[in-house]
Amino acid sequence: MSNNDSIQNLRTRRDAVKILGAGAAALGIMPMAGAASAGAAGAEKPSGTAAASEIGYKDGQYILPPLPYAANALEPCIDEETMVIHHATLHQNYVNGANRTAKALAAIADGSGDAALTKAYERDLAFFGSGHSLHTLFWNNMTPGGSEPSGALADALVADFGSIENFMRQFTAASVSVEGGGWGLLSYEPIARRLIILQVEKQQNLTFQGAFPLLGCDVWEHAYFLKYKAKRADYVEAFKKVINWPDVAKRFETAKRIYS
Ligand code: MN3
């Protein structure tokens, strides 16, 4: 099955949106304005207000959003070669896998596929879909020169962790100690309406269902090994120097609006 396979032969476009779009807004791969105001159906008519680098779904397929900066823009913290491989090859693989999986699940839904493979495809959907959403988050979570948290987000970090320094300590510890490949993730937890730090294994394990991702640090070896070799902690320190806090704050405001 090629990367260019269309899923528009699904019974209806709305079926595709149901299958592909559930949770996508919360994961930040669909235009936020449309998704927040219209739910999953908002995916059918992207509002156009989201930056190009935010849009990971178009014309019935997941797509690779462009990087929001040049591939060498985060040097020396994130080297250009790693950035190119990570975005153009690895993120594209997650996009391709998500589309392939959505098509297979749609075939199971309409009776033409092999229902015995449902469990395998559901695992693929969680892995590839989460890979797509988290990498889209990751690119936008970084900016040349870095930044500092401010405003309501800074207030919330202090309220929920005691101080910005405390937040950084826990986020760093979570990112550095992921077992195998995974992520350190700051999320908005909508039940207690507080910020939490999750330690994600692979792309999809150890989540708090419903939590809205705000800031992710990719600690798979592919994210740092070319430059940092086995020194993951050095890479996490470098990542913290290029965090795009205004982007994290924008996601925080979106999360609060969605769950208000
Ligand atoms: Mn990665």
XYZ file of N, CA, C and O and ligand atoms in Angstrom, residues 86 90-91 94 131 135 138-139 182-183 203 218-223, ligand 1:
69
model
N 14.830 12.813 11.392
C 13.721 12.669 12.339
C 12.400 13.125 11.708
O 11.374 12.442 11.805
N 11.380 9.697 9.702
C 10.698 8.992 10.790
C 9.277 9.491 11.003
O 8.344 8.693 11.134
N 9.089 10.815 11.049
C 7.717 11.318 11.200
C 6.874 10.908 9.981
O 5.712 10.516 10.128
N 5.485 7.534 10.449
C 4.316 7.484 11.337
C 3.057 7.928 10.578
O 1.980 7.356 10.751
N 2.476 8.605 17.324
C 3.737 9.094 16.767
C 3.521 10.351 15.950
O 4.288 11.325 16.047
N 4.953 14.001 17.409
C 6.009 14.689 16.652
C 5.531 16.055 16.153
O 6.307 17.014 16.122
N 6.005 18.157 19.036
C 7.434 18.332 19.331
C 8.060 19.438 18.476
O 8.761 20.314 18.997
N 7.814 19.414 17.179
C 8.425 20.439 16.300
C 7.995 21.832 16.755
O 8.796 22.763 16.778
N 10.734 6.781 24.213
C 9.498 7.373 24.696
C 9.598 8.878 24.820
O 10.405 9.503 24.126
N 8.822 9.434 25.721
C 8.682 10.882 25.831
C 8.511 11.318 27.284
O 7.841 10.638 28.058
N 5.187 5.543 21.871
C 4.471 6.801 21.622
C 3.156 6.832 22.396
O 2.512 7.876 22.479
N 11.002 14.320 23.057
C 11.223 13.012 22.438
C 12.568 12.469 22.922
O 13.611 13.077 22.643
N 12.541 11.349 23.633
C 13.808 10.769 24.103
C 14.084 9.394 23.481
O 14.847 8.602 24.033
N 13.464 9.145 22.329
C 13.913 7.985 21.563
C 15.369 8.269 21.148
O 15.750 9.415 20.915
N 16.157 7.222 21.018
C 17.563 7.446 20.649
C 17.701 8.174 19.313
O 18.651 8.923 19.093
N 16.736 7.969 18.407
C 16.839 8.643 17.100
C 16.797 10.161 17.251
O 17.176 10.884 16.337
N 16.308 10.651 18.394
C 16.200 12.097 18.601
C 17.525 12.733 19.015
O 17.666 13.959 18.974
Mn 10.912 10.741 17.403
